[in-house]
Amino acid sequence: MKKCRVCKARFQPRNSLQVACSPGCALELARKQKEKRAKEQAKEQRRWLREQKAKLKTRSQWMKEAQQAFNAYIRARDADQPCISCGTYTAGQYHAGHYRTVKAAPELRFDESNCHKQCAQCNNFDSGNIVEYRINLIERIGQAEVDRLEGPNPAKHYTIDDLKEIRDRYRRMKRELERGQEAA
């Protein structure tokens, strides 16, 4: 006696390969298998398409994705902190504001000590409110670290693989941070 894969009824098979008790169950089983194969093919097609799109991305697109992941992590890390420049908790929108700008010091683009939560007003309209930023930065990370940021830093040339790794690392760190906040 075998158990039908569709209706789970016990039946006496005519041969060793029979897995369904009746033609109706056999048709249902074939339909389910066809749907399963179609889903697998669709999944494989999406994976292949995703890979093809990734191959077409330029270095600047990878840089943009890495920067977005880094900025999202900084905003999540400093979620309970006020704006580093003006100290407000009530701003409508917060950015990840760099002390040394990305244009002035591209080697510090992904340096966590160089980037903190900053309100849109200070970051966009007050040109970073840099004087207050520096005062509060010294309180937060110390004079030695600020001196390191202001001093000469070695240039960094990011490859596409480096940018993928940076993007993935900061996405993972943000998820871990958010899970830790949910658990608390």
Short mmCIF file of C-alpha atoms in Angstrom, two decimals, residues 5-181:
data_model
loop_
_atom_site.label_atom_id
_atom_site.label_comp_id
_atom_site.label_asym_id
_atom_site.label_seq_id
_atom_site.Cartn_x
_atom_site.Cartn_y
_atom_site.Cartn_z
CA ARG A 5 0.72 12.41 -2.84
CA VAL A 6 -2.36 14.57 -3.45
CA CYS A 7 -5.27 13.31 -1.33
CA LYS A 8 -3.17 11.26 1.15
CA ALA A 9 -5.46 8.22 0.78
CA ARG A 10 -3.98 4.73 0.89
CA PHE A 11 -4.11 2.77 -2.39
CA GLN A 12 -2.71 -0.34 -4.07
CA PRO A 13 -0.35 0.81 -6.90
CA ARG A 14 -0.46 -0.93 -10.30
CA ASN A 15 3.33 -0.50 -10.66
CA SER A 16 6.21 0.75 -8.52
CA LEU A 17 6.24 4.21 -10.15
CA GLN A 18 2.61 5.09 -9.44
CA VAL A 19 2.32 7.91 -6.85
CA ALA A 20 -1.33 9.00 -7.22
CA CYS A 21 -4.41 6.98 -6.47
CA SER A 22 -6.55 8.09 -9.46
CA PRO A 23 -6.26 9.94 -12.78
CA GLY A 24 -7.77 13.06 -11.14
CA CYS A 25 -5.08 13.06 -8.44
CA ALA A 26 -2.42 12.41 -11.11
CA LEU A 27 -3.60 15.46 -13.08
CA GLU A 28 -3.60 17.60 -9.89
CA LEU A 29 -0.07 16.40 -9.07
CA ALA A 30 1.11 17.22 -12.62
CA ARG A 31 -0.44 20.71 -12.37
CA LYS A 32 1.32 21.38 -9.04
CA GLN A 33 4.66 20.19 -10.44
CA LYS A 34 4.23 22.44 -13.49
CA GLU A 35 3.50 25.44 -11.25
CA LYS A 36 6.56 24.65 -9.14
CA ARG A 37 8.79 24.46 -12.23
CA ALA A 38 7.35 27.75 -13.53
CA LYS A 39 8.10 29.46 -10.19
CA GLU A 40 11.66 28.12 -10.21
CA GLN A 41 12.17 29.31 -13.79
CA ALA A 42 10.81 32.76 -12.92
CA LYS A 43 13.13 32.94 -9.91
CA GLU A 44 16.10 31.89 -12.04
CA GLN A 45 15.13 34.49 -14.68
CA ARG A 46 14.97 37.25 -12.03
CA ARG A 47 18.37 36.21 -10.66
CA TRP A 48 19.89 36.22 -14.15
CA LEU A 49 18.36 39.64 -14.90
CA ARG A 50 19.66 41.05 -11.62
CA GLU A 51 23.16 39.80 -12.47
CA GLN A 52 22.99 41.31 -15.96
CA LYS A 53 21.87 44.67 -14.57
CA ALA A 54 24.72 44.59 -12.03
CA LYS A 55 27.23 44.00 -14.84
CA LEU A 56 25.99 47.13 -16.61
CA LYS A 57 26.36 49.42 -13.58
CA THR A 58 29.11 51.99 -13.68
CA ARG A 59 31.56 52.68 -10.88
CA SER A 60 29.68 55.89 -10.03
CA GLN A 61 26.43 53.95 -9.64
CA TRP A 62 28.16 51.54 -7.25
CA MET A 63 29.60 54.56 -5.38
CA LYS A 64 26.09 56.04 -5.07
CA GLU A 65 24.68 52.77 -3.66
CA ALA A 66 27.56 52.46 -1.17
CA GLN A 67 27.08 56.09 -0.09
CA GLN A 68 23.34 55.60 0.39
CA ALA A 69 23.93 52.52 2.55
CA PHE A 70 26.59 54.37 4.59
CA ASN A 71 24.33 57.40 5.10
CA ALA A 72 21.39 55.22 6.14
CA TYR A 73 23.62 53.49 8.70
CA ILE A 74 24.82 56.84 10.12
CA ARG A 75 21.23 58.09 10.52
CA ALA A 76 20.26 54.83 12.25
CA ARG A 77 23.37 54.88 14.47
CA ASP A 78 22.68 58.45 15.63
CA ALA A 79 18.88 58.11 15.76
CA ASP A 80 18.72 59.04 19.46
CA GLN A 81 21.30 61.86 19.14
CA PRO A 82 20.50 65.51 18.37
CA CYS A 83 21.81 67.34 15.29
CA ILE A 84 25.58 67.54 15.75
CA SER A 85 25.65 71.21 14.71
CA CYS A 86 22.66 72.91 16.34
CA GLY A 87 21.53 70.29 18.86
CA THR A 88 17.91 70.15 17.72
CA TYR A 89 15.79 67.05 18.16
CA THR A 90 12.79 68.48 16.28
CA ALA A 91 14.01 68.82 12.69
CA GLY A 92 11.71 67.33 10.07
CA GLN A 93 14.48 65.64 8.13
CA TYR A 94 17.94 64.48 9.10
CA HIS A 95 20.95 63.86 6.89
CA ALA A 96 24.28 62.16 7.37
CA GLY A 97 26.44 65.29 7.45
CA HIS A 98 30.18 65.00 6.82
CA TYR A 99 32.54 67.19 8.86
CA ARG A 100 35.09 67.19 6.02
CA THR A 101 32.99 67.20 2.87
CA VAL A 102 33.17 64.39 0.34
CA LYS A 103 34.44 66.84 -2.25
CA ALA A 104 37.15 68.27 0.00
CA ALA A 105 38.29 64.93 1.44
CA PRO A 106 37.06 61.97 -0.64
CA GLU A 107 39.29 59.65 1.34
CA LEU A 108 37.05 60.28 4.40
CA ARG A 109 33.80 59.56 2.53
CA PHE A 110 33.17 56.31 4.44
CA ASP A 111 34.88 57.28 7.72
CA GLU A 112 32.34 56.91 10.54
CA SER A 113 34.12 59.53 12.69
CA ASN A 114 33.71 62.08 9.89
CA CYS A 115 29.96 61.67 9.52
CA HIS A 116 27.15 62.30 11.99
CA LYS A 117 23.42 62.97 12.06
CA GLN A 118 22.71 66.54 11.01
CA CYS A 119 19.45 68.39 10.40
CA ALA A 120 18.64 69.46 6.86
CA GLN A 121 18.77 73.14 7.84
CA CYS A 122 22.38 72.93 9.04
CA ASN A 123 23.56 70.57 6.30
CA ASN A 124 21.98 72.26 3.27
CA PHE A 125 21.31 75.88 4.14
CA ASP A 126 24.00 76.69 6.73
CA SER A 127 26.82 75.02 4.76
CA GLY A 128 27.18 72.34 7.40
CA ASN A 129 27.24 74.88 10.28
CA ILE A 130 30.88 73.85 10.50
CA VAL A 131 31.94 75.92 13.52
CA GLU A 132 29.30 74.39 15.79
CA TYR A 133 29.87 70.99 14.15
CA ARG A 134 33.58 71.12 15.14
CA ILE A 135 32.84 72.15 18.73
CA ASN A 136 30.33 69.32 19.22
CA LEU A 137 32.53 66.87 17.31
CA ILE A 138 35.40 67.44 19.75
CA GLU A 139 33.00 66.69 22.63
CA ARG A 140 31.73 63.54 20.91
CA ILE A 141 34.92 61.92 19.55
CA GLY A 142 37.80 63.85 21.14
CA GLN A 143 40.45 66.32 19.97
CA ALA A 144 42.89 63.66 18.76
CA GLU A 145 40.32 62.13 16.40
CA VAL A 146 39.34 65.58 15.07
CA ASP A 147 43.03 66.32 14.44
CA ARG A 148 43.29 63.03 12.52
CA LEU A 149 40.32 64.03 10.36
CA GLU A 150 41.74 67.50 9.70
CA GLY A 151 45.26 66.25 8.98
CA PRO A 152 46.50 64.69 5.78
CA ASN A 153 44.94 61.34 5.04
CA PRO A 154 46.08 58.81 2.44
CA ALA A 155 44.08 58.79 -0.77
CA LYS A 156 41.72 55.86 -1.32
CA HIS A 157 40.84 54.47 -4.70
CA TYR A 158 37.75 52.29 -4.42
CA THR A 159 37.22 49.46 -6.88
CA ILE A 160 33.76 48.19 -7.76
CA ASP A 161 34.36 45.17 -5.52
CA ASP A 162 35.33 47.50 -2.64
CA LEU A 163 32.13 49.50 -3.14
CA LYS A 164 29.98 46.35 -3.20
CA GLU A 165 31.61 45.20 0.04
CA ILE A 166 31.10 48.63 1.66
CA ARG A 167 27.43 48.71 0.59
CA ASP A 168 26.78 45.21 1.91
CA ARG A 169 28.65 45.84 5.19
CA TYR A 170 26.71 49.01 6.01
CA ARG A 171 23.38 47.46 5.05
CA ARG A 172 24.16 44.55 7.37
CA MET A 173 25.28 46.88 10.19
CA LYS A 174 22.09 48.95 9.84
CA ARG A 175 19.91 45.82 10.02
CA GLU A 176 21.77 44.65 13.15
CA LEU A 177 21.35 48.09 14.72
CA GLU A 178 17.62 48.12 13.98
CA ARG A 179 17.19 44.59 15.36
CA GLY A 180 19.01 45.62 18.52
CA GLN A 181 16.74 48.64 18.94
#
